[in-house]
mmCIF file of C-alpha atoms in Angstrom:
data_model
loop_
_atom_site.group_PDB
_atom_site.id
_atom_site.type_symbol
_atom_site.label_atom_id
_atom_site.label_comp_id
_atom_site.label_asym_id
_atom_site.label_seq_id
_atom_site.Cartn_x
_atom_site.Cartn_y
_atom_site.Cartn_z
ATOM 1 C CA MET A 1 103.100 108.548 117.714
ATOM 2 C CA SER A 2 105.567 108.947 115.419
ATOM 3 C CA GLN A 3 104.420 109.577 111.105
ATOM 4 C CA VAL A 4 104.556 105.760 110.952
ATOM 5 C CA ASP A 5 103.004 104.490 113.142
ATOM 6 C CA ARG A 6 99.611 106.624 113.524
ATOM 7 C CA PRO A 7 96.927 105.656 111.239
ATOM 8 C CA ILE A 8 96.067 107.020 107.691
ATOM 9 C CA THR A 9 93.196 109.513 107.805
ATOM 10 C CA ILE A 10 90.693 109.615 105.367
ATOM 11 C CA VAL A 11 87.956 111.622 103.941
ATOM 12 C CA LEU A 12 84.831 109.682 102.015
ATOM 13 C CA VAL A 13 83.272 111.421 99.711
ATOM 14 C CA ASP A 14 80.437 109.915 97.521
ATOM 15 C CA ASP A 15 76.784 110.951 96.784
ATOM 16 C CA HIS A 16 76.010 107.416 97.450
ATOM 17 C CA ALA A 17 75.521 106.608 101.501
ATOM 18 C CA LEU A 18 75.656 102.797 100.571
ATOM 19 C CA PHE A 19 79.213 103.167 98.669
ATOM 20 C CA ARG A 20 80.436 105.240 101.154
ATOM 21 C CA GLU A 21 79.627 102.456 104.188
ATOM 22 C CA GLY A 22 81.096 99.921 102.035
ATOM 23 C CA VAL A 23 84.024 101.168 102.000
ATOM 24 C CA ARG A 24 84.628 102.489 104.542
ATOM 25 C CA GLU A 25 84.078 99.379 106.589
ATOM 26 C CA ILE A 26 87.160 97.780 103.961
ATOM 27 C CA LEU A 27 89.144 100.700 104.888
ATOM 28 C CA GLU A 28 88.694 100.555 108.579
ATOM 29 C CA ALA A 29 89.368 96.429 108.733
ATOM 30 C CA GLN A 30 92.789 97.743 108.328
ATOM 31 C CA GLY A 31 93.729 98.963 111.525
ATOM 32 C CA ASP A 32 95.852 101.552 110.163
ATOM 33 C CA LEU A 33 92.921 103.307 108.247
ATOM 34 C CA VAL A 34 90.640 105.570 109.606
ATOM 35 C CA VAL A 35 88.024 107.236 107.832
ATOM 36 C CA VAL A 36 87.327 110.989 109.847
ATOM 37 C CA GLY A 37 84.319 112.417 107.771
ATOM 38 C CA GLU A 38 82.272 111.408 104.688
ATOM 39 C CA ALA A 39 80.452 113.582 102.812
ATOM 40 C CA GLY A 40 77.729 113.178 99.470
ATOM 41 C CA THR A 41 77.829 116.487 98.403
ATOM 42 C CA SER A 42 81.352 119.279 97.405
ATOM 43 C CA ALA A 43 80.297 122.059 99.439
ATOM 44 C CA THR A 44 80.318 119.341 102.414
ATOM 45 C CA ALA A 45 83.524 117.816 101.275
ATOM 46 C CA LEU A 46 85.235 121.298 100.951
ATOM 47 C CA GLU A 47 84.266 121.636 104.614
ATOM 48 C CA LEU A 48 85.260 118.545 105.961
ATOM 49 C CA ILE A 49 88.979 118.758 104.324
ATOM 50 C CA SER A 50 89.077 122.036 106.162
ATOM 51 C CA GLN A 51 87.691 120.604 109.426
ATOM 52 C CA LYS A 52 90.028 117.471 109.552
ATOM 53 C CA ARG A 53 93.221 118.477 107.151
ATOM 54 C CA PRO A 54 93.342 114.358 106.103
ATOM 55 C CA ASP A 55 95.937 112.676 105.093
ATOM 56 C CA VAL A 56 93.824 111.518 102.154
ATOM 57 C CA LEU A 57 90.383 112.502 100.330
ATOM 58 C CA LEU A 58 88.960 109.711 98.337
ATOM 59 C CA LEU A 59 86.869 111.623 95.727
ATOM 60 C CA ASP A 60 83.789 110.172 93.342
ATOM 61 C CA VAL A 61 84.788 111.886 89.917
ATOM 62 C CA GLU A 62 80.780 112.962 89.817
ATOM 63 C CA ILE A 63 79.521 114.296 93.275
ATOM 64 C CA PRO A 64 76.801 117.320 93.422
ATOM 65 C CA GLY A 65 77.481 120.576 93.757
ATOM 66 C CA GLY A 66 80.627 121.190 91.623
ATOM 67 C CA SER A 67 82.854 119.442 89.278
ATOM 68 C CA ALA A 68 85.754 117.022 90.195
ATOM 69 C CA ALA A 69 88.058 119.134 89.235
ATOM 70 C CA HIS A 70 87.160 122.568 90.737
ATOM 71 C CA THR A 71 86.716 120.337 94.141
ATOM 72 C CA VAL A 72 90.195 119.071 93.624
ATOM 73 C CA THR A 73 91.387 123.019 93.070
ATOM 74 C CA GLN A 74 89.853 123.951 95.911
ATOM 75 C CA ALA A 75 90.486 120.693 98.459
ATOM 76 C CA ARG A 76 94.400 121.429 97.924
ATOM 77 C CA ALA A 77 93.770 125.183 98.763
ATOM 78 C CA LEU A 78 92.562 124.454 102.088
ATOM 79 C CA SER A 79 94.414 121.360 102.419
ATOM 80 C CA PRO A 80 98.204 121.487 100.701
ATOM 81 C CA SER A 81 98.802 118.333 102.323
ATOM 82 C CA THR A 82 96.101 116.445 102.069
ATOM 83 C CA GLN A 83 96.541 113.698 99.153
ATOM 84 C CA ILE A 84 93.882 112.985 96.646
ATOM 85 C CA ILE A 85 92.489 109.580 94.868
ATOM 86 C CA ILE A 86 89.765 109.661 92.723
ATOM 87 C CA LEU A 87 86.821 107.008 92.263
ATOM 88 C CA SER A 88 85.234 106.839 88.970
ATOM 89 C CA MET A 89 83.168 104.492 86.601
ATOM 90 C CA TYR A 90 84.565 106.701 84.044
ATOM 91 C CA ASP A 91 88.259 107.024 82.922
ATOM 92 C CA GLY A 92 88.234 109.379 79.860
ATOM 93 C CA PRO A 93 91.500 110.720 78.623
ATOM 94 C CA HIS A 94 90.493 114.311 78.596
ATOM 95 C CA LEU A 95 89.152 113.918 82.306
ATOM 96 C CA LEU A 96 92.355 111.856 84.151
ATOM 97 C CA ARG A 97 94.402 114.227 81.877
ATOM 98 C CA GLN A 98 92.256 117.876 83.712
ATOM 99 C CA LEU A 99 92.685 116.119 86.686
ATOM 100 C CA LEU A 100 96.175 115.092 87.234
ATOM 101 C CA GLN A 101 96.799 118.863 85.873
ATOM 102 C CA ALA A 102 94.431 119.672 89.221
ATOM 103 C CA GLY A 103 96.990 118.102 91.284
ATOM 104 C CA ILE A 104 96.065 114.782 92.279
ATOM 105 C CA ARG A 105 97.998 111.566 93.024
ATOM 106 C CA GLY A 106 95.559 108.939 92.049
ATOM 107 C CA TYR A 107 92.894 107.444 90.120
ATOM 108 C CA LEU A 108 91.001 104.229 90.690
ATOM 109 C CA LEU A 109 88.554 103.000 88.350
ATOM 110 C CA LYS A 110 85.794 102.032 91.354
ATOM 111 C CA THR A 111 85.522 98.207 89.832
ATOM 112 C CA VAL A 112 89.387 98.037 91.428
ATOM 113 C CA HIS A 113 89.807 95.276 94.574
ATOM 114 C CA ARG A 114 90.394 96.057 97.563
ATOM 115 C CA TYR A 115 93.498 95.355 98.432
ATOM 116 C CA GLU A 116 94.576 97.765 95.108
ATOM 117 C CA LEU A 117 92.624 100.766 97.194
ATOM 118 C CA VAL A 118 94.528 100.165 100.324
ATOM 119 C CA SER A 119 97.497 99.760 98.636
ATOM 120 C CA ALA A 120 96.793 102.982 96.955
ATOM 121 C CA ILE A 121 96.095 104.849 99.886
ATOM 122 C CA ARG A 122 99.249 103.858 101.255
ATOM 123 C CA SER A 123 101.511 104.595 98.330
ATOM 124 C CA VAL A 124 100.434 107.997 98.113
ATOM 125 C CA HIS A 125 100.074 108.885 101.720
ATOM 126 C CA PHE A 126 103.684 107.441 102.373
ATOM 127 C CA GLU A 127 105.423 107.746 98.902
ATOM 128 C CA ARG A 128 104.757 112.107 98.269
ATOM 129 C CA ASP A 129 106.018 111.676 94.934
ATOM 130 C CA ARG A 130 104.453 108.564 93.836
ATOM 131 C CA LEU A 131 101.751 108.453 91.062
ATOM 132 C CA VAL A 132 98.540 105.795 90.798
ATOM 133 C CA LEU A 133 96.755 105.241 88.387
ATOM 134 C CA VAL A 134 94.332 101.638 87.806
ATOM 135 C CA VAL A 135 92.548 102.770 84.464
ATOM 136 C CA SER A 136 91.663 100.907 81.055
ATOM 137 C CA PRO A 137 95.103 100.410 78.744
ATOM 138 C CA GLU A 138 92.616 102.604 75.877
ATOM 139 C CA SER A 139 92.690 105.751 78.297
ATOM 140 C CA LEU A 140 96.568 105.688 79.004
ATOM 141 C CA ALA A 141 97.322 105.226 74.986
ATOM 142 C CA GLN A 142 95.549 108.054 74.340
ATOM 143 C CA MET A 143 97.002 110.005 76.338
ATOM 144 C CA GLU A 144 100.139 109.148 75.675
ATOM 145 C CA GLY A 145 99.035 109.833 71.970
ATOM 146 C CA ALA A 146 98.436 113.648 72.591
ATOM 147 C CA PRO A 147 101.312 115.518 69.796
ATOM 148 C CA SER A 148 100.901 118.688 71.606
ATOM 149 C CA ASP A 149 101.936 117.774 74.952
ATOM 150 C CA VAL A 150 105.893 119.094 74.689
ATOM 151 C CA LEU A 151 108.387 119.512 78.218
ATOM 152 C CA THR A 152 109.002 123.095 78.641
ATOM 153 C CA SER A 153 113.034 123.891 79.077
ATOM 154 C CA LYS A 154 112.361 124.081 82.480
ATOM 155 C CA GLU A 155 110.986 120.224 83.598
ATOM 156 C CA ARG A 156 113.574 119.203 80.773
ATOM 157 C CA GLU A 157 115.900 120.275 82.455
ATOM 158 C CA VAL A 158 114.085 118.709 86.004
ATOM 159 C CA LEU A 159 113.642 115.519 84.123
ATOM 160 C CA GLU A 160 117.797 115.763 83.602
ATOM 161 C CA LEU A 161 118.450 115.690 87.143
ATOM 162 C CA VAL A 162 115.674 112.708 87.919
ATOM 163 C CA ALA A 163 117.336 111.051 85.455
ATOM 164 C CA GLN A 164 120.523 111.891 87.422
ATOM 165 C CA ALA A 165 118.757 109.607 90.315
ATOM 166 C CA LEU A 166 118.887 112.904 92.100
ATOM 167 C CA SER A 167 115.945 113.330 94.709
ATOM 168 C CA ASN A 168 113.795 116.233 94.515
ATOM 169 C CA ARG A 169 115.240 117.891 97.457
ATOM 170 C CA GLN A 170 118.903 117.919 95.416
ATOM 171 C CA ILE A 171 116.916 118.772 92.612
ATOM 172 C CA ALA A 172 115.659 121.697 93.926
ATOM 173 C CA SER A 173 119.012 122.901 95.325
ATOM 174 C CA ARG A 174 120.377 122.434 91.803
ATOM 175 C CA LEU A 175 118.036 124.645 90.527
ATOM 176 C CA ASN A 176 117.878 127.077 93.090
ATOM 177 C CA THR A 177 113.979 126.731 93.839
ATOM 178 C CA THR A 178 111.795 124.879 96.301
ATOM 179 C CA GLU A 179 110.712 121.375 96.748
ATOM 180 C CA ALA A 180 107.225 121.980 95.984
ATOM 181 C CA THR A 181 108.150 123.667 92.507
ATOM 182 C CA VAL A 182 109.978 120.065 91.852
ATOM 183 C CA LYS A 183 107.245 117.964 92.613
ATOM 184 C CA ARG A 184 105.019 120.487 90.126
ATOM 185 C CA HIS A 185 107.577 120.230 87.013
ATOM 186 C CA LEU A 186 107.536 117.055 88.309
ATOM 187 C CA ARG A 187 103.202 116.037 88.151
ATOM 188 C CA ASN A 188 103.040 118.167 84.705
ATOM 189 C CA ILE A 189 105.675 115.736 83.348
ATOM 190 C CA PHE A 190 103.857 112.660 84.476
ATOM 191 C CA VAL A 191 100.423 114.081 83.375
ATOM 192 C CA LYS A 192 102.680 115.182 79.090
ATOM 193 C CA LEU A 193 104.177 111.718 79.155
ATOM 194 C CA GLY A 194 101.638 109.469 80.477
ATOM 195 C CA ALA A 195 104.236 107.980 82.533
ATOM 196 C CA ALA A 196 103.195 106.352 86.012
ATOM 197 C CA SER A 197 106.960 107.008 87.803
ATOM 198 C CA ARG A 198 110.151 108.877 87.676
ATOM 199 C CA ILE A 199 112.027 105.789 85.847
ATOM 200 C CA ASP A 200 108.868 105.798 83.615
ATOM 201 C CA ALA A 201 109.055 109.512 82.920
ATOM 202 C CA VAL A 202 112.399 109.341 82.356
ATOM 203 C CA ASN A 203 112.495 106.470 80.041
ATOM 204 C CA ARG A 204 109.586 107.486 78.093
ATOM 205 C CA ALA A 205 111.496 111.046 77.810
ATOM 206 C CA ILE A 206 114.473 109.034 76.178
ATOM 207 C CA ASP A 207 112.483 107.182 73.673
ATOM 208 C CA ALA A 208 110.808 110.524 72.285
ATOM 209 C CA SER A 209 114.503 111.968 73.005
ATOM 210 C CA LEU A 210 113.036 114.659 74.920
ATOM 211 C CA ILE A 211 116.101 114.239 76.969
ATOM 212 C CA THR A 212 119.317 112.814 76.798
ATOM 213 C CA PRO A 213 120.333 109.372 78.419
ATOM 214 C CA THR A 214 123.158 109.991 81.342
ATOM 215 C CA ARG A 215 126.089 107.542 81.114
#
């Protein structure tokens, strides 16, 4: 079975069993999504991540036993290929920035429609450099307004190459580094610029005179 044909495996973490049940029904009705485990605490979640190595982790931002940032960091260490999406009732810019820096690939308010949740799962699974944010405009605006957020020289170098439409692999080759390092730089760039995509990051950097437009 090819990567595209097989179901996307998901671990669902929330301390409310009724919420988990509802989300599970929504996901498994799609046909290409399967929940392989559920947890209500950080410790149980990490055990499941270690055992199941799911494609996607859906994680409530407020679960017993540990902070969301700690859980994200530990989950990524246990299963680096697992893409993490946060589900939350709260989208303050400080928390959002902290979790993006920890390595999440998506942040969705629990008020999203089911199709937005399903689309986010598919996006982060199939488009590995995709970041999915469904949050309030106020939160994004506050993230964008942080004056101390400047790009490092290496981040600017990476973004200059992104502006030339190079892939992560091509950028890694050009800079004599790994694709994983390029992706890490891009995640940091997205956080610092409040960008939702590669094109958005390039446009924001050009507008802020952080990089030079390509001719």
